[in-house]
Coordinates of C-alpha atoms in Angstrom, one line a residue:
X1 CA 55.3 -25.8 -25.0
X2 CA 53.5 -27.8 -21.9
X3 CA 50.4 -25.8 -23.2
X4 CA 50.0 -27.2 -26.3
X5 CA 50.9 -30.7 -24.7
X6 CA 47.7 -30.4 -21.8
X7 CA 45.3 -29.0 -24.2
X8 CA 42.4 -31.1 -25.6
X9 CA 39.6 -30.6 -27.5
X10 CA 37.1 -31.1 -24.4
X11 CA 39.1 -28.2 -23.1
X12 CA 39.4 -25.9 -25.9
X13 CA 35.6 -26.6 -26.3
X14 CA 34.7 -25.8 -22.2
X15 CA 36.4 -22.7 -23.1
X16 CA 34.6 -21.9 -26.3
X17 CA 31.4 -22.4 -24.2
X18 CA 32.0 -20.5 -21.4
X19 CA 32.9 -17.6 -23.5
X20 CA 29.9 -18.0 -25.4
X21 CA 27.6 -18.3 -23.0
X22 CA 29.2 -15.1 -21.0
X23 CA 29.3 -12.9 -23.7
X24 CA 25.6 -13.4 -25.2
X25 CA 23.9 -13.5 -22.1
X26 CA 25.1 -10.0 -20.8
X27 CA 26.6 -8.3 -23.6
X28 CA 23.4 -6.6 -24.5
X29 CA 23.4 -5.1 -20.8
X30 CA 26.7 -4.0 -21.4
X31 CA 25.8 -2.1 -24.4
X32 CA 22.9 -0.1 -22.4
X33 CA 25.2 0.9 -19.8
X34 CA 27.7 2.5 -22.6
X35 CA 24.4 4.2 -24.0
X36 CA 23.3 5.4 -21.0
X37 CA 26.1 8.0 -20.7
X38 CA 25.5 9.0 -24.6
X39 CA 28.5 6.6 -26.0
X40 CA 29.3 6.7 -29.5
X41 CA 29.0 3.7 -32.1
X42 CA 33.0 4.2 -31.7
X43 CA 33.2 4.4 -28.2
X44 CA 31.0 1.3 -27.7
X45 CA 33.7 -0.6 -29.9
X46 CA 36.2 0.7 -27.9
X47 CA 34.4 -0.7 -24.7
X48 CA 34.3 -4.0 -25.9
X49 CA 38.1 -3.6 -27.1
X50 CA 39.1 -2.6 -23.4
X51 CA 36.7 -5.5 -22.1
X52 CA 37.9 -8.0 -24.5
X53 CA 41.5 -7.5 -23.8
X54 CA 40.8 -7.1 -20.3
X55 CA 38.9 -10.4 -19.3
X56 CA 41.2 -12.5 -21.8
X57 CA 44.8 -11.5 -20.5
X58 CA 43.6 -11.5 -17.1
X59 CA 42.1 -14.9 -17.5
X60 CA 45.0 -16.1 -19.7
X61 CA 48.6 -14.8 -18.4
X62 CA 47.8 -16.0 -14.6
X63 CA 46.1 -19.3 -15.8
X64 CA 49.3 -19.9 -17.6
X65 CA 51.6 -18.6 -14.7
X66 CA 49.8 -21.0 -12.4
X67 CA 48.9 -23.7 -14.3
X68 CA 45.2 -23.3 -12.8
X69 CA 42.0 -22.1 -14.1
X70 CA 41.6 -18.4 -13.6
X71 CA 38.7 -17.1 -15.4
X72 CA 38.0 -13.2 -14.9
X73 CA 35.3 -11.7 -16.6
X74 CA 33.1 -7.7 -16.8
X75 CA 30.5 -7.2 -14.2
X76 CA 27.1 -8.0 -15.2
X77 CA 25.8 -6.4 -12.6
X78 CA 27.7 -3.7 -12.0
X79 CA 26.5 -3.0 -15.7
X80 CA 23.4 -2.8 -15.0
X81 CA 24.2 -1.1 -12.0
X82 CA 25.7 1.4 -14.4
X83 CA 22.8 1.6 -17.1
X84 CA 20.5 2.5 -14.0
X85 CA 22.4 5.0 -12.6
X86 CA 23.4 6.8 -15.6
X87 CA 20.0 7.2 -16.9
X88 CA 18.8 8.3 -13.7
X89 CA 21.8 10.9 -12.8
X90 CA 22.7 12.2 -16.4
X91 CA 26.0 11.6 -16.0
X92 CA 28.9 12.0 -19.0
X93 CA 31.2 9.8 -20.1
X94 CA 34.0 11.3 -18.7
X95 CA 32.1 11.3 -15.6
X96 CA 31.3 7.8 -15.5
X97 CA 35.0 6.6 -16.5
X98 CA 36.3 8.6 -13.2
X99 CA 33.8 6.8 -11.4
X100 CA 35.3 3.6 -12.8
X101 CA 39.0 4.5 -11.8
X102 CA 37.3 5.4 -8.3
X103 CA 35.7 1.6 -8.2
X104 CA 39.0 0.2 -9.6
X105 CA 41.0 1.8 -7.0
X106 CA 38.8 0.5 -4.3
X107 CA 39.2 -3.0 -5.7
X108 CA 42.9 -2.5 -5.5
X109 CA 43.1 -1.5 -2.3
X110 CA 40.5 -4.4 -1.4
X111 CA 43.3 -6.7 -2.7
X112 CA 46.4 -5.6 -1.5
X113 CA 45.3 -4.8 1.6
X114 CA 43.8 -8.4 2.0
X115 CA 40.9 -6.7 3.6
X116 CA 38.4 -7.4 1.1
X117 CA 36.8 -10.5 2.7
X118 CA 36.9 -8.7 6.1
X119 CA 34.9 -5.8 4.7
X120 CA 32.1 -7.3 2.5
X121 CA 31.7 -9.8 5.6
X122 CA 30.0 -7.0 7.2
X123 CA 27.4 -6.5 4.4
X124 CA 25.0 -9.8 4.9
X125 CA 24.3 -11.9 1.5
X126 CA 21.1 -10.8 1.7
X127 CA 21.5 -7.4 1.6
X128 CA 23.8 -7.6 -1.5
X129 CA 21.7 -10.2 -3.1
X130 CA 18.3 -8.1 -2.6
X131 CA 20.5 -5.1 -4.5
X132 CA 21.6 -7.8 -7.3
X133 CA 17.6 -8.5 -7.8
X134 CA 16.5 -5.4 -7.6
X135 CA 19.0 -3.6 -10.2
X136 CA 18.7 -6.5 -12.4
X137 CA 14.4 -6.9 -11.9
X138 CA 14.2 -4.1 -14.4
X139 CA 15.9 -5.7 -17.1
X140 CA 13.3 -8.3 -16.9
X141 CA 10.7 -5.9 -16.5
X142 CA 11.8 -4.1 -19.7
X143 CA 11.9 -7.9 -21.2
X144 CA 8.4 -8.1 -20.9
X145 CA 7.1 -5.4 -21.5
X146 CA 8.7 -4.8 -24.8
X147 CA 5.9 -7.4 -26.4
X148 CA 3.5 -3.8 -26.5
X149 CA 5.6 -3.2 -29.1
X150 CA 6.9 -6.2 -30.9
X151 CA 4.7 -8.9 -29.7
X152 CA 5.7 -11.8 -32.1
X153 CA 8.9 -11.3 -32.0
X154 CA 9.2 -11.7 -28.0
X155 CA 6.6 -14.2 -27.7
X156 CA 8.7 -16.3 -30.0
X157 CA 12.0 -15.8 -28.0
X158 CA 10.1 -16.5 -25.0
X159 CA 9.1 -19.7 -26.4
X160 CA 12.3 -20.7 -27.5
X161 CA 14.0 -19.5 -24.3
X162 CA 11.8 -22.1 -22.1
X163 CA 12.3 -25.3 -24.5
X164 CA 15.5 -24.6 -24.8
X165 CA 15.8 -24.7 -20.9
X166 CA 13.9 -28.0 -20.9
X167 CA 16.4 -29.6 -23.7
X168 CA 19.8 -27.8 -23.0
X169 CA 19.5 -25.9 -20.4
X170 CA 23.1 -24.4 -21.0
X171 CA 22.6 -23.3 -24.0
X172 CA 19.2 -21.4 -23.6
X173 CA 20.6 -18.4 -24.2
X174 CA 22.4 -18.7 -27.4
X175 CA 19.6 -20.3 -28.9
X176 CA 16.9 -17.8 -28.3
X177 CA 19.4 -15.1 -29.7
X178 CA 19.9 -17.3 -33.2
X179 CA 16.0 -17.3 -33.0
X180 CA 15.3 -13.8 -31.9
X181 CA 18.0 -13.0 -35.0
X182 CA 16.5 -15.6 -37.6
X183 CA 13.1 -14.3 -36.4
X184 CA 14.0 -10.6 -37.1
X185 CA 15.7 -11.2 -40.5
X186 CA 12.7 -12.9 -41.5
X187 CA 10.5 -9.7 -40.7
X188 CA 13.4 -7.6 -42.5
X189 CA 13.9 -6.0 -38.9
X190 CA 17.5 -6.2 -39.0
X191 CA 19.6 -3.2 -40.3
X192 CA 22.5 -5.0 -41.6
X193 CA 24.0 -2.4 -42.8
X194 CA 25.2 -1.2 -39.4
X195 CA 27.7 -4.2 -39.7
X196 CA 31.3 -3.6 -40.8
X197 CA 34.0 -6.0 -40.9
X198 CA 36.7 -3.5 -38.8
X199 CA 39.5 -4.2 -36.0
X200 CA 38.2 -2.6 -32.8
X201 CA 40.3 0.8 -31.9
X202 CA 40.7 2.1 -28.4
X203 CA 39.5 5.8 -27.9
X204 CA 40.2 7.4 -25.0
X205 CA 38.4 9.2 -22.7
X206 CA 40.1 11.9 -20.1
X207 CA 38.2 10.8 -16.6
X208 CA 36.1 13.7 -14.9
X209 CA 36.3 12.9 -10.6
X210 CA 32.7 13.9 -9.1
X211 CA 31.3 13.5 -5.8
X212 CA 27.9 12.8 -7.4
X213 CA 29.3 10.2 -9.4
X214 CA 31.2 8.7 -6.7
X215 CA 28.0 8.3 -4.8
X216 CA 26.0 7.2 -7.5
X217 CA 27.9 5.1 -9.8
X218 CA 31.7 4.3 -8.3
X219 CA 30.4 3.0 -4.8
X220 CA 27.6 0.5 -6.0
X221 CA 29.9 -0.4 -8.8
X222 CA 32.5 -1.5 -6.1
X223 CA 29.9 -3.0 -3.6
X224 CA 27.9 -5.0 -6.5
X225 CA 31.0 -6.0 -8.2
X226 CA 33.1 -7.7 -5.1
X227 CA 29.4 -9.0 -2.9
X228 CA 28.0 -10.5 -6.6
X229 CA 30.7 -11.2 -8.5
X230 CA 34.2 -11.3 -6.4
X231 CA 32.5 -13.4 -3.8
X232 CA 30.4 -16.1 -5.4
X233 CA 33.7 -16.5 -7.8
X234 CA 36.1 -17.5 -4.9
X235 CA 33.5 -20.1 -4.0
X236 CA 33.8 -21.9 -7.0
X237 CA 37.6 -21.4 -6.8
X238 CA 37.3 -23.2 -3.3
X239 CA 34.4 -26.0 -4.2
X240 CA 36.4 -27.0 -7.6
X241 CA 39.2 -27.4 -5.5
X242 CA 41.5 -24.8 -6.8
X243 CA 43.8 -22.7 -4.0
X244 CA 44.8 -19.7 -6.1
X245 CA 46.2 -16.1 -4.5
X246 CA 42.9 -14.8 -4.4
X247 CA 44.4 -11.4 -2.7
X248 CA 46.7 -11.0 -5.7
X249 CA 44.3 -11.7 -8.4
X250 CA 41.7 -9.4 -7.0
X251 CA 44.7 -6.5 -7.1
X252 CA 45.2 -7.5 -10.9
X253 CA 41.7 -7.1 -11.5
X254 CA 42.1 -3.5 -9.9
X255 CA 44.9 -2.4 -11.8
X256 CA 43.7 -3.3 -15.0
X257 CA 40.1 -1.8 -14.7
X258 CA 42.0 1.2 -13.5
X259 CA 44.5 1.2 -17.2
X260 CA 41.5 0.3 -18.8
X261 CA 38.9 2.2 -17.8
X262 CA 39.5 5.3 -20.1
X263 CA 38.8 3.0 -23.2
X264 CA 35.6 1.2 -21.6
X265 CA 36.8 -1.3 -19.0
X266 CA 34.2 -0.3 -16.2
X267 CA 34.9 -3.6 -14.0
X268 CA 37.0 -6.9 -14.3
X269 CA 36.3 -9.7 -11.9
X270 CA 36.6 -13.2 -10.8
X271 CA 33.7 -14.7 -12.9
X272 CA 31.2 -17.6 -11.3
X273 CA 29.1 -19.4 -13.8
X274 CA 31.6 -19.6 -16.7
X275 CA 34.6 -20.4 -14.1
X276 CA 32.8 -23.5 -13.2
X277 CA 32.2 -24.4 -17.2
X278 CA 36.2 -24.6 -17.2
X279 CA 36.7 -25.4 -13.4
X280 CA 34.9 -28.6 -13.6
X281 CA 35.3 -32.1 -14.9
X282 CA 33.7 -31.4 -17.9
X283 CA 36.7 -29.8 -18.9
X284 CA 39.2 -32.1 -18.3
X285 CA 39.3 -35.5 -16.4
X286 CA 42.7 -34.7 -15.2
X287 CA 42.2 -31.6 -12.8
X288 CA 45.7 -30.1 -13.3
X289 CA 45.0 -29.8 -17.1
X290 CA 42.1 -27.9 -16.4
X291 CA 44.1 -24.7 -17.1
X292 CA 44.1 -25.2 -20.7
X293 CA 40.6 -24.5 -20.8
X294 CA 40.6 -20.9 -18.8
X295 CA 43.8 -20.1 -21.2
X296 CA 41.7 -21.0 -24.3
X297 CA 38.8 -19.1 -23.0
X298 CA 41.4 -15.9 -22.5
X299 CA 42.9 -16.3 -26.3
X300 CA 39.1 -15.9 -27.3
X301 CA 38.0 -12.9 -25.6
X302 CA 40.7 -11.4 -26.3
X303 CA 40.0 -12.1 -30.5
X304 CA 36.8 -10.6 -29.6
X305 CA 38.2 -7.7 -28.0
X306 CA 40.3 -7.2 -31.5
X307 CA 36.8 -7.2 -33.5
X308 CA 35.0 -5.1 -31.4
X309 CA 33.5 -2.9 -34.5
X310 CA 31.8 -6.2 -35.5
X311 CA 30.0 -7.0 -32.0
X312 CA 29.1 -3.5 -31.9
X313 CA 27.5 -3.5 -35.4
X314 CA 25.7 -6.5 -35.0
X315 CA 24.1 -5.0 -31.7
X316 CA 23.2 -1.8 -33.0
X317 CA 21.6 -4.0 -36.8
X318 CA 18.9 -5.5 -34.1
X319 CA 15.6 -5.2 -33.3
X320 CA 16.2 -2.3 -29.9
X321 CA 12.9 -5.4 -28.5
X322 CA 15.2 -8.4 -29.1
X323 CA 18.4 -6.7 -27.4
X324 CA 16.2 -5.9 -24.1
X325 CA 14.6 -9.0 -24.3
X326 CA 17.4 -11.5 -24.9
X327 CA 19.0 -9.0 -21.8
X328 CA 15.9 -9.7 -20.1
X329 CA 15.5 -13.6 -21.0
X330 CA 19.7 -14.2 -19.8
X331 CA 18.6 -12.5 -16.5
X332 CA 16.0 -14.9 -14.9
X333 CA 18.1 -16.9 -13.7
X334 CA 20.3 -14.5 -11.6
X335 CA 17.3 -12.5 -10.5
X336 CA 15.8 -15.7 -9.3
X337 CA 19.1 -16.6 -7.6
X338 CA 19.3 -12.9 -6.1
X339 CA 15.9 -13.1 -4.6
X340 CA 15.8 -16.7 -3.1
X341 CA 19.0 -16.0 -1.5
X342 CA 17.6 -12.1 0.0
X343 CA 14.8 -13.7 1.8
X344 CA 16.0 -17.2 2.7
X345 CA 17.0 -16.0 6.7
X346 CA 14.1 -14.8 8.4
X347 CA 16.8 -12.8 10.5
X348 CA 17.6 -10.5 7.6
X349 CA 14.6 -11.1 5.7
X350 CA 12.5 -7.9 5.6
X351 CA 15.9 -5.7 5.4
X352 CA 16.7 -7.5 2.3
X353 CA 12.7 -6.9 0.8
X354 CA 13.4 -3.2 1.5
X355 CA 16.8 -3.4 -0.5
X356 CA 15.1 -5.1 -2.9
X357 CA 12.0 -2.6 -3.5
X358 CA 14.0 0.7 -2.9
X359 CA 16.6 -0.5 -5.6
X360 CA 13.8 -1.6 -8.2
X361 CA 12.1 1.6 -7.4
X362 CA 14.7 3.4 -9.5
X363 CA 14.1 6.5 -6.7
X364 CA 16.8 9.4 -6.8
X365 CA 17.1 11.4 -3.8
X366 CA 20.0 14.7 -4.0
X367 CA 21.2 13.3 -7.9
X368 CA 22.0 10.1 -5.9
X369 CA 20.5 6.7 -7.5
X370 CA 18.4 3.5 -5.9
X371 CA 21.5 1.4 -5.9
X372 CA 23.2 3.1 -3.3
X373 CA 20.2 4.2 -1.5
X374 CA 18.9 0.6 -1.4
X375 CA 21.6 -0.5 0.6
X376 CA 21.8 2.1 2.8
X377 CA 17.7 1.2 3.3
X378 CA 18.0 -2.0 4.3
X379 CA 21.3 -1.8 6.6
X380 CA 19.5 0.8 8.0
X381 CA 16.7 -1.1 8.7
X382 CA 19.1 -3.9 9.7
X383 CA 20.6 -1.8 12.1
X384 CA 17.7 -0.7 13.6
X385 CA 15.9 -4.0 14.0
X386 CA 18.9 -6.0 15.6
X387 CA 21.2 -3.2 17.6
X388 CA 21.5 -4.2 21.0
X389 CA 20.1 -7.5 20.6
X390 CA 21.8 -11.3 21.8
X391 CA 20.7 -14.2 19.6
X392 CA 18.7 -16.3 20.8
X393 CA 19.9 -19.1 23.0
X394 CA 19.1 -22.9 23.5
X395 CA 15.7 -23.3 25.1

């Protein structure tokens, strides 16, 4: 098989990292979105099984097909998204799994229609970036603040977060989780005995359509997931070099979110950091063998898909402090990211500071949460400040 032929071990590893890297930083957030509509140890397992299988044959089958690096992954935003708004709107399970079919039919269309880039054109970067910060400032909050309560234990990840940055910056995160963890077990804070060695089964959930939810959850879900995700993802696709069907894989995304989403699978999409782990030259000198890294990095979510019980026991054996602040810790970076790009044109700046502080505010106005009403703030105020108005010429 050509496969087996273009695969190397710089590859396999590119892939092994990006994986890696994906999963710890976010996974945590993923896990308090599942809570936050009153998910079961067993439907959290079956989360990650819809996720794992999900991101890996989406990444993998195309990435074969093509013989270039696709490399799909969940929305970490659009989970946090999601563990905002279900707090904030008491919504089910069954509520928040229509809401995901609603979201993955959007994306669908999105795709197959080929209007997707015409339609988020209209929504400035800034305004989707200030609702990226703002969702995502209160996992960093929570981070933080968590040291009233377990003080050593975050002060020590915090430390080992920001030398790890200064020596391997890539692999920051992993190595303040094996130090929150060592640090834990040391303190006997660990509750191993959540841990059991068990494939991952799907459970499935019947979805419940609301026009609460739909508001709430389904429509920032969509917006966050194809302005943060979707978007900055093509433009790796384009800087590495790649030309893939970006239409077409945007429609696979849909229609798997939409089989998967009553087992878990909330949103699948083009992924940005970890695409450029496997995208790059790191991976392989010879760009058209590049492949063989997004294929390997496919075949290993989709293992972790399969052991779903295990992730999901080791998440619920920690510390609840070390899985908001390792959540909190993985964030900085995108919420620094977010916020320099809100406010960087003076022409949408102060729409995007509204965004921004309505979003964080965590307001709900009729059962309706401070995603959606963020960015209808700052369009609003977008609207209101430019209407009517020419640019300004040369002087």
């Amino acid at each position: 098989m050509q496969f087996f032929k273009d695969l190397s071990l710089s590859a396999f590893t590119a892939g092994f990292v990006a994986v890696l890297v994906g999963f710890t930083s976010s996974v945590a957030i993923v896990f308090q979105a599942a809570q936050a509509f009153g998910a079961t140890p067993v439907q959290v397992t079956s989360w990650m099984w819809a996720l794992g299988l999900g991101m890996g044959l989406c990444s993998l089958v195309p990435s074969l097909i093509l013989r270039k690096p696709v490399m799909v992954a969940w929305s970490t935003p659009g989970a946090a998204v999601l563990a905002t708004a279900g707090l904030a709107g008491g919504f089910t399970m069954a509520q928040a799994v229509g809401a995901f079919m609603v979201s993955a039919l959007l994306i669908t269309v999105a795709g197959a229609t080929r209007w997707f880039e015409r339609v988020m054109d209209r929504i400035p970067m800034e305004i989707a970036a200030a609702l990226l910060a703002g969702v995502l400032a209160r996992f960093g909050l929570q981070a933080f603040a968590a040291a009233q309560t377990a003080l050593p234990l975050v002060l020590c990840m915090g430390a080992a977060y920001l030398l790890a940055r200064r020596l391997a910056a890539r692999y920051a995160v992993v190595i303040t989780l094996a130090v929150g963890v060592a640090f834990a077990a040391l303190q006997g804070q660990m509750a191993w005995s959540a841990v059991q060695l068990e494939m991952a089964l799907p459970v499935f959930t019947a979805p419940q359509f609301s026009l609460a939810a739909t508001i709430s959850l389904a429509i920032p879900l969509f917006v966050v997931t194809m302005a943060s995700q979707n978007l900055p993802g093509v433009a790796v696709i384009r800087a590495s070099g790649y030309d893939l069907p970006v239409s077409r894989l945007i429609t696979l995304t849909g229609l798997a979110t939409l089989v998967l989403a009553p087992f878990g699978a909330f949103a699948l999409n083009f992924s940005a950091i970890t695409a450029a782990m496997c995208m790059g030259p790191e991976a392989h000198e010879d760009r058209d063998r590049r492949y063989t890294a997004a294929v390997s990095c496919g075949a290993l979510y989709v293992a972790i898909g399969l052991v779903g019980a295990v992730i999901t026991g080791l998440l619920t054996a920690f510390p609840k402090e070390l899985v908001v602040a390792i959540a909190g810790l993985a964030l900085l970076g995108t919420i620094g990211n977010g916020l320099a790009m809100a406010v960087r044109s003076e022409l949408h700046r102060e729409a995007a500071v509204i965004t921004f502080l309505v979003t964080l505010s965590g307001v709900v106005v009729a059962g309706v949460g401070s995603a959606f009403w963020g960015v209808v703030a700052g369009s609003l105020a977008l609207f209101v400040q430019q209407y009517g108005r020419r640019p300004a010429g040369p002087a």
